[in-house]
Amino acid sequence: MTTEFLLGMFLLASTLVWTPGPNNTLLANSGARHGLVRTLPHSMGVNIGFAFMVFTICLGLGSVFAQFPLLREVLRWVGAAILLWLSWKIGTSKFEPPHEVKTSKPWGFFQAAAFQWVNPKAWIMAISFAGQLPEQEPFWYPPLIISLVILAAGMLSSHGWVLFGVGIQRFLSTPLRFRIFSLVMAGLLVLTVIGLLLADLSVH
């Protein structure tokens, strides 16, 4: 693996992980409601969970889903259903004054990590990365390096989206503003689901 290849993969990963999607929408929403520190387990779960997912798919799990497309489709639609449920929860969430927000719970590490396996965007990106993998010995080395590159790009992206949410906390100080923000976040999530369901999840 050359330096140019790794840099290219980092730029590709950065482009993909910074674009709006389920993880980024949920992280921004959590940052706005719970702040940076309380959202850190969620953010770390997204990054480590997705990097592990890419690693396993690059090792050969992707070929299993190529042989059993029905399993892949089931996960795809289950993920879409979960995302629509999350968008409904966000859109209907109640306004909480700043001194009461601490009573609600943000996502935990394992919850966020497990979510990657039913996140359609995560599948599309993981399969895309697997298709770029060079052949090199030992067989586990390229998947490991790619996963670490993706982890680095994801750390910057996820914390950036959390900070975006934190930055608009003051804007959400009234029920009307909070409702507008919640509906916008929910709408973005629904649009993401529609786009991902129309995307091609084929393993090449």
PDB file of C-alpha atoms in Angstrom:
ATOM      1  CA  MET A   1       0.000   0.000   0.000  1.00  0.00           C
ATOM      2  CA  THR A   2       1.502   3.281  -1.124  1.00  0.00           C
ATOM      3  CA  THR A   3       1.138   6.611   0.616  1.00  0.00           C
ATOM      4  CA  GLU A   4      -0.844   7.874  -2.372  1.00  0.00           C
ATOM      5  CA  PHE A   5      -3.299   4.972  -2.069  1.00  0.00           C
ATOM      6  CA  LEU A   6      -3.827   5.539   1.656  1.00  0.00           C
ATOM      7  CA  LEU A   7      -4.287   9.263   1.138  1.00  0.00           C
ATOM      8  CA  GLY A   8      -6.801   8.578  -1.612  1.00  0.00           C
ATOM      9  CA  MET A   9      -8.728   6.188   0.646  1.00  0.00           C
ATOM     10  CA  PHE A  10      -8.711   8.752   3.445  1.00  0.00           C
ATOM     11  CA  LEU A  11     -10.115  11.417   1.125  1.00  0.00           C
ATOM     12  CA  LEU A  12     -12.732   8.967  -0.176  1.00  0.00           C
ATOM     13  CA  ALA A  13     -13.696   7.948   3.349  1.00  0.00           C
ATOM     14  CA  SER A  14     -13.864  11.586   4.471  1.00  0.00           C
ATOM     15  CA  THR A  15     -16.146  12.480   1.574  1.00  0.00           C
ATOM     16  CA  LEU A  16     -18.512   9.616   2.373  1.00  0.00           C
ATOM     17  CA  VAL A  17     -18.626   9.947   6.160  1.00  0.00           C
ATOM     18  CA  TRP A  18     -19.114  13.739   6.171  1.00  0.00           C
ATOM     19  CA  THR A  19     -22.202  13.595   3.942  1.00  0.00           C
ATOM     20  CA  PRO A  20     -25.578  13.667   5.731  1.00  0.00           C
ATOM     21  CA  GLY A  21     -26.815  10.254   6.721  1.00  0.00           C
ATOM     22  CA  PRO A  22     -28.424   8.341   9.595  1.00  0.00           C
ATOM     23  CA  ASN A  23     -25.360   8.413  11.854  1.00  0.00           C
ATOM     24  CA  ASN A  24     -24.616  12.096  11.310  1.00  0.00           C
ATOM     25  CA  THR A  25     -28.238  13.129  11.758  1.00  0.00           C
ATOM     26  CA  LEU A  26     -28.536  11.179  15.007  1.00  0.00           C
ATOM     27  CA  LEU A  27     -25.207  12.535  16.276  1.00  0.00           C
ATOM     28  CA  ALA A  28     -26.178  16.140  15.540  1.00  0.00           C
ATOM     29  CA  ASN A  29     -29.505  15.600  17.276  1.00  0.00           C
ATOM     30  CA  SER A  30     -27.782  14.042  20.300  1.00  0.00           C
ATOM     31  CA  GLY A  31     -25.207  16.844  20.428  1.00  0.00           C
ATOM     32  CA  ALA A  32     -27.978  19.422  20.440  1.00  0.00           C
ATOM     33  CA  ARG A  33     -29.907  17.662  23.181  1.00  0.00           C
ATOM     34  CA  HIS A  34     -27.198  16.150  25.369  1.00  0.00           C
ATOM     35  CA  GLY A  35     -23.967  18.010  24.621  1.00  0.00           C
ATOM     36  CA  LEU A  36     -20.536  16.775  23.560  1.00  0.00           C
ATOM     37  CA  VAL A  37     -19.472  14.756  26.597  1.00  0.00           C
ATOM     38  CA  ARG A  38     -22.704  12.761  26.964  1.00  0.00           C
ATOM     39  CA  THR A  39     -22.708  12.016  23.210  1.00  0.00           C
ATOM     40  CA  LEU A  40     -19.129  10.670  23.178  1.00  0.00           C
ATOM     41  CA  PRO A  41     -20.162   6.998  23.771  1.00  0.00           C
ATOM     42  CA  HIS A  42     -22.573   7.293  20.833  1.00  0.00           C
ATOM     43  CA  SER A  43     -19.888   8.811  18.622  1.00  0.00           C
ATOM     44  CA  MET A  44     -17.252   6.240  19.573  1.00  0.00           C
ATOM     45  CA  GLY A  45     -19.727   3.415  19.017  1.00  0.00           C
ATOM     46  CA  VAL A  46     -20.409   4.693  15.498  1.00  0.00           C
ATOM     47  CA  ASN A  47     -16.714   4.946  14.621  1.00  0.00           C
ATOM     48  CA  ILE A  48     -15.420   1.722  16.129  1.00  0.00           C
ATOM     49  CA  GLY A  49     -18.532  -0.209  15.147  1.00  0.00           C
ATOM     50  CA  PHE A  50     -18.309   0.889  11.514  1.00  0.00           C
ATOM     51  CA  ALA A  51     -14.551   0.274  11.315  1.00  0.00           C
ATOM     52  CA  PHE A  52     -15.090  -3.255  12.661  1.00  0.00           C
ATOM     53  CA  MET A  53     -17.898  -3.777  10.163  1.00  0.00           C
ATOM     54  CA  VAL A  54     -15.643  -2.739   7.260  1.00  0.00           C
ATOM     55  CA  PHE A  55     -12.895  -5.019   8.558  1.00  0.00           C
ATOM     56  CA  THR A  56     -15.142  -8.090   8.671  1.00  0.00           C
ATOM     57  CA  ILE A  57     -16.705  -7.396   5.268  1.00  0.00           C
ATOM     58  CA  CYS A  58     -13.275  -6.885   3.693  1.00  0.00           C
ATOM     59  CA  LEU A  59     -12.144 -10.187   5.217  1.00  0.00           C
ATOM     60  CA  GLY A  60     -14.826 -12.019   3.276  1.00  0.00           C
ATOM     61  CA  LEU A  61     -18.180 -11.473   4.939  1.00  0.00           C
ATOM     62  CA  GLY A  62     -19.236  -9.456   1.907  1.00  0.00           C
ATOM     63  CA  SER A  63     -19.044 -12.589  -0.246  1.00  0.00           C
ATOM     64  CA  VAL A  64     -21.516 -14.303   2.085  1.00  0.00           C
ATOM     65  CA  PHE A  65     -24.083 -11.602   1.416  1.00  0.00           C
ATOM     66  CA  ALA A  66     -23.339 -11.864  -2.296  1.00  0.00           C
ATOM     67  CA  GLN A  67     -24.267 -15.547  -2.162  1.00  0.00           C
ATOM     68  CA  PHE A  68     -27.354 -14.920  -0.024  1.00  0.00           C
ATOM     69  CA  PRO A  69     -28.907 -11.676  -1.349  1.00  0.00           C
ATOM     70  CA  LEU A  70     -32.137 -12.341   0.556  1.00  0.00           C
ATOM     71  CA  LEU A  71     -30.286 -11.942   3.864  1.00  0.00           C
ATOM     72  CA  ARG A  72     -28.852  -8.654   2.663  1.00  0.00           C
ATOM     73  CA  GLU A  73     -32.290  -7.432   1.615  1.00  0.00           C
ATOM     74  CA  VAL A  74     -33.793  -8.396   4.971  1.00  0.00           C
ATOM     75  CA  LEU A  75     -31.131  -6.363   6.782  1.00  0.00           C
ATOM     76  CA  ARG A  76     -31.692  -3.510   4.361  1.00  0.00           C
ATOM     77  CA  TRP A  77     -35.426  -3.261   5.043  1.00  0.00           C
ATOM     78  CA  VAL A  78     -35.059  -3.869   8.769  1.00  0.00           C
ATOM     79  CA  GLY A  79     -32.587  -0.999   8.835  1.00  0.00           C
ATOM     80  CA  ALA A  80     -34.984   1.225   6.898  1.00  0.00           C
ATOM     81  CA  ALA A  81     -37.794   0.407   9.333  1.00  0.00           C
ATOM     82  CA  ILE A  82     -35.581   1.236  12.329  1.00  0.00           C
ATOM     83  CA  LEU A  83     -34.540   4.536  10.740  1.00  0.00           C
ATOM     84  CA  LEU A  84     -38.154   5.500  10.070  1.00  0.00           C
ATOM     85  CA  TRP A  85     -39.016   4.671  13.676  1.00  0.00           C
ATOM     86  CA  LEU A  86     -36.096   6.817  14.849  1.00  0.00           C
ATOM     87  CA  SER A  87     -37.230   9.693  12.621  1.00  0.00           C
ATOM     88  CA  TRP A  88     -40.701   9.467  14.185  1.00  0.00           C
ATOM     89  CA  LYS A  89     -39.172   9.486  17.683  1.00  0.00           C
ATOM     90  CA  ILE A  90     -37.069  12.548  16.831  1.00  0.00           C
ATOM     91  CA  GLY A  91     -39.940  14.389  15.147  1.00  0.00           C
ATOM     92  CA  THR A  92     -42.297  13.810  18.069  1.00  0.00           C
ATOM     93  CA  SER A  93     -39.767  14.329  20.870  1.00  0.00           C
ATOM     94  CA  LYS A  94     -40.894  16.735  23.569  1.00  0.00           C
ATOM     95  CA  PHE A  95     -39.177  19.996  24.381  1.00  0.00           C
ATOM     96  CA  GLU A  96     -37.081  19.816  27.535  1.00  0.00           C
ATOM     97  CA  PRO A  97     -35.719  22.919  29.244  1.00  0.00           C
ATOM     98  CA  PRO A  98     -31.914  22.834  29.600  1.00  0.00           C
ATOM     99  CA  HIS A  99     -32.094  21.936  33.282  1.00  0.00           C
ATOM    100  CA  GLU A 100     -34.261  18.870  32.502  1.00  0.00           C
ATOM    101  CA  VAL A 101     -32.410  17.409  29.504  1.00  0.00           C
ATOM    102  CA  LYS A 102     -30.086  15.423  31.768  1.00  0.00           C
ATOM    103  CA  THR A 103     -33.030  13.173  32.647  1.00  0.00           C
ATOM    104  CA  SER A 104     -33.111  11.735  29.099  1.00  0.00           C
ATOM    105  CA  LYS A 105     -30.524   9.212  27.944  1.00  0.00           C
ATOM    106  CA  PRO A 106     -28.350   9.449  24.819  1.00  0.00           C
ATOM    107  CA  TRP A 107     -27.309   6.339  22.912  1.00  0.00           C
ATOM    108  CA  GLY A 108     -24.623   4.142  24.440  1.00  0.00           C
ATOM    109  CA  PHE A 109     -21.496   2.699  22.800  1.00  0.00           C
ATOM    110  CA  PHE A 110     -22.807  -0.800  22.075  1.00  0.00           C
ATOM    111  CA  GLN A 111     -26.171   0.472  20.886  1.00  0.00           C
ATOM    112  CA  ALA A 112     -24.481   2.741  18.337  1.00  0.00           C
ATOM    113  CA  ALA A 113     -22.011   0.026  17.273  1.00  0.00           C
ATOM    114  CA  ALA A 114     -24.783  -2.528  16.718  1.00  0.00           C
ATOM    115  CA  PHE A 115     -26.800   0.006  14.722  1.00  0.00           C
ATOM    116  CA  GLN A 116     -24.140  -0.035  11.971  1.00  0.00           C
ATOM    117  CA  TRP A 117     -25.234  -3.526  10.930  1.00  0.00           C
ATOM    118  CA  VAL A 118     -28.749  -2.326  10.080  1.00  0.00           C
ATOM    119  CA  ASN A 119     -27.689   1.042   8.668  1.00  0.00           C
ATOM    120  CA  PRO A 120     -28.108   0.929   4.843  1.00  0.00           C
ATOM    121  CA  LYS A 121     -25.580   3.734   4.298  1.00  0.00           C
ATOM    122  CA  ALA A 122     -22.990   1.834   6.335  1.00  0.00           C
ATOM    123  CA  TRP A 123     -23.523  -1.229   4.118  1.00  0.00           C
ATOM    124  CA  ILE A 124     -23.127   0.776   0.931  1.00  0.00           C
ATOM    125  CA  MET A 125     -19.901   2.372   2.153  1.00  0.00           C
ATOM    126  CA  ALA A 126     -18.459  -0.869   3.548  1.00  0.00           C
ATOM    127  CA  ILE A 127     -19.095  -2.729   0.300  1.00  0.00           C
ATOM    128  CA  SER A 128     -17.581   0.157  -1.664  1.00  0.00           C
ATOM    129  CA  PHE A 129     -14.408   0.029   0.421  1.00  0.00           C
ATOM    130  CA  ALA A 130     -14.194  -3.745   0.039  1.00  0.00           C
ATOM    131  CA  GLY A 131     -14.205  -3.293  -3.725  1.00  0.00           C
ATOM    132  CA  GLN A 132     -11.151  -1.008  -3.521  1.00  0.00           C
ATOM    133  CA  LEU A 133      -9.077  -3.435  -1.472  1.00  0.00           C
ATOM    134  CA  PRO A 134      -5.713  -4.466  -2.973  1.00  0.00           C
ATOM    135  CA  GLU A 135      -4.460  -8.049  -2.753  1.00  0.00           C
ATOM    136  CA  GLN A 136      -1.587  -8.290  -0.310  1.00  0.00           C
ATOM    137  CA  GLU A 137      -0.182 -10.755   2.211  1.00  0.00           C
ATOM    138  CA  PRO A 138      -0.978 -11.409   4.962  1.00  0.00           C
ATOM    139  CA  PHE A 139      -4.642 -11.430   3.930  1.00  0.00           C
ATOM    140  CA  TRP A 140      -5.803  -9.551   7.023  1.00  0.00           C
ATOM    141  CA  TYR A 141      -3.377  -6.645   6.596  1.00  0.00           C
ATOM    142  CA  PRO A 142      -5.227  -4.614   3.893  1.00  0.00           C
ATOM    143  CA  PRO A 143      -8.604  -4.864   5.710  1.00  0.00           C
ATOM    144  CA  LEU A 144      -6.950  -3.754   8.951  1.00  0.00           C
ATOM    145  CA  ILE A 145      -5.224  -0.742   7.374  1.00  0.00           C
ATOM    146  CA  ILE A 146      -8.367   0.320   5.507  1.00  0.00           C
ATOM    147  CA  SER A 147     -10.399   0.043   8.709  1.00  0.00           C
ATOM    148  CA  LEU A 148      -7.909   2.247  10.574  1.00  0.00           C
ATOM    149  CA  VAL A 149      -8.013   4.847   7.791  1.00  0.00           C
ATOM    150  CA  ILE A 150     -11.819   4.842   7.948  1.00  0.00           C
ATOM    151  CA  LEU A 151     -11.688   5.105  11.739  1.00  0.00           C
ATOM    152  CA  ALA A 152      -9.508   8.229  11.491  1.00  0.00           C
ATOM    153  CA  ALA A 153     -11.823   9.866   8.947  1.00  0.00           C
ATOM    154  CA  GLY A 154     -14.881   8.895  10.968  1.00  0.00           C
ATOM    155  CA  MET A 155     -13.529  10.415  14.175  1.00  0.00           C
ATOM    156  CA  LEU A 156     -13.249  13.808  12.505  1.00  0.00           C
ATOM    157  CA  SER A 157     -16.667  13.554  10.906  1.00  0.00           C
ATOM    158  CA  SER A 158     -18.686  12.273  13.846  1.00  0.00           C
ATOM    159  CA  HIS A 159     -17.281  14.771  16.313  1.00  0.00           C
ATOM    160  CA  GLY A 160     -17.798  17.523  13.760  1.00  0.00           C
ATOM    161  CA  TRP A 161     -21.495  16.678  13.520  1.00  0.00           C
ATOM    162  CA  VAL A 162     -21.804  16.458  17.298  1.00  0.00           C
ATOM    163  CA  LEU A 163     -20.204  19.900  17.629  1.00  0.00           C
ATOM    164  CA  PHE A 164     -22.632  21.206  15.021  1.00  0.00           C
ATOM    165  CA  GLY A 165     -25.455  20.033  17.250  1.00  0.00           C
ATOM    166  CA  VAL A 166     -23.805  21.523  20.317  1.00  0.00           C
ATOM    167  CA  GLY A 167     -23.405  24.833  18.496  1.00  0.00           C
ATOM    168  CA  ILE A 168     -27.131  25.231  17.964  1.00  0.00           C
ATOM    169  CA  GLN A 169     -28.126  24.346  21.518  1.00  0.00           C
ATOM    170  CA  ARG A 170     -28.899  27.993  22.330  1.00  0.00           C
ATOM    171  CA  PHE A 171     -31.147  28.221  19.272  1.00  0.00           C
ATOM    172  CA  LEU A 172     -33.266  25.405  20.725  1.00  0.00           C
ATOM    173  CA  SER A 173     -34.115  27.350  23.883  1.00  0.00           C
ATOM    174  CA  THR A 174     -37.807  27.728  22.960  1.00  0.00           C
ATOM    175  CA  PRO A 175     -40.419  25.031  22.223  1.00  0.00           C
ATOM    176  CA  LEU A 176     -41.065  26.371  18.699  1.00  0.00           C
ATOM    177  CA  ARG A 177     -37.385  26.351  17.708  1.00  0.00           C
ATOM    178  CA  PHE A 178     -36.934  22.913  19.210  1.00  0.00           C
ATOM    179  CA  ARG A 179     -39.924  21.629  17.226  1.00  0.00           C
ATOM    180  CA  ILE A 180     -38.557  23.080  13.989  1.00  0.00           C
ATOM    181  CA  PHE A 181     -35.153  21.485  14.598  1.00  0.00           C
ATOM    182  CA  SER A 182     -36.725  18.120  15.468  1.00  0.00           C
ATOM    183  CA  LEU A 183     -38.874  18.113  12.334  1.00  0.00           C
ATOM    184  CA  VAL A 184     -35.911  19.082  10.132  1.00  0.00           C
ATOM    185  CA  MET A 185     -33.783  16.281  11.607  1.00  0.00           C
ATOM    186  CA  ALA A 186     -36.623  13.795  11.214  1.00  0.00           C
ATOM    187  CA  GLY A 187     -37.201  14.931   7.636  1.00  0.00           C
ATOM    188  CA  LEU A 188     -33.520  14.533   6.771  1.00  0.00           C
ATOM    189  CA  LEU A 189     -33.605  11.013   8.164  1.00  0.00           C
ATOM    190  CA  VAL A 190     -36.671  10.110   6.090  1.00  0.00           C
ATOM    191  CA  LEU A 191     -35.093  11.527   2.930  1.00  0.00           C
ATOM    192  CA  THR A 192     -31.943   9.554   3.675  1.00  0.00           C
ATOM    193  CA  VAL A 193     -33.950   6.346   4.012  1.00  0.00           C
ATOM    194  CA  ILE A 194     -35.660   6.948   0.671  1.00  0.00           C
ATOM    195  CA  GLY A 195     -32.341   7.610  -1.036  1.00  0.00           C
ATOM    196  CA  LEU A 196     -30.684   4.562   0.489  1.00  0.00           C
ATOM    197  CA  LEU A 197     -33.541   2.243  -0.455  1.00  0.00           C
ATOM    198  CA  LEU A 198     -33.158   3.369  -4.060  1.00  0.00           C
ATOM    199  CA  ALA A 199     -29.403   2.797  -3.984  1.00  0.00           C
ATOM    200  CA  ASP A 200     -27.730  -0.326  -5.325  1.00  0.00           C
ATOM    201  CA  LEU A 201     -26.357  -2.624  -2.609  1.00  0.00           C
ATOM    202  CA  SER A 202     -24.885  -5.133  -5.013  1.00  0.00           C
ATOM    203  CA  VAL A 203     -21.536  -6.623  -4.067  1.00  0.00           C
ATOM    204  CA  HIS A 204     -19.193  -6.465  -7.067  1.00  0.00           C
TER     205      HIS A 204
END
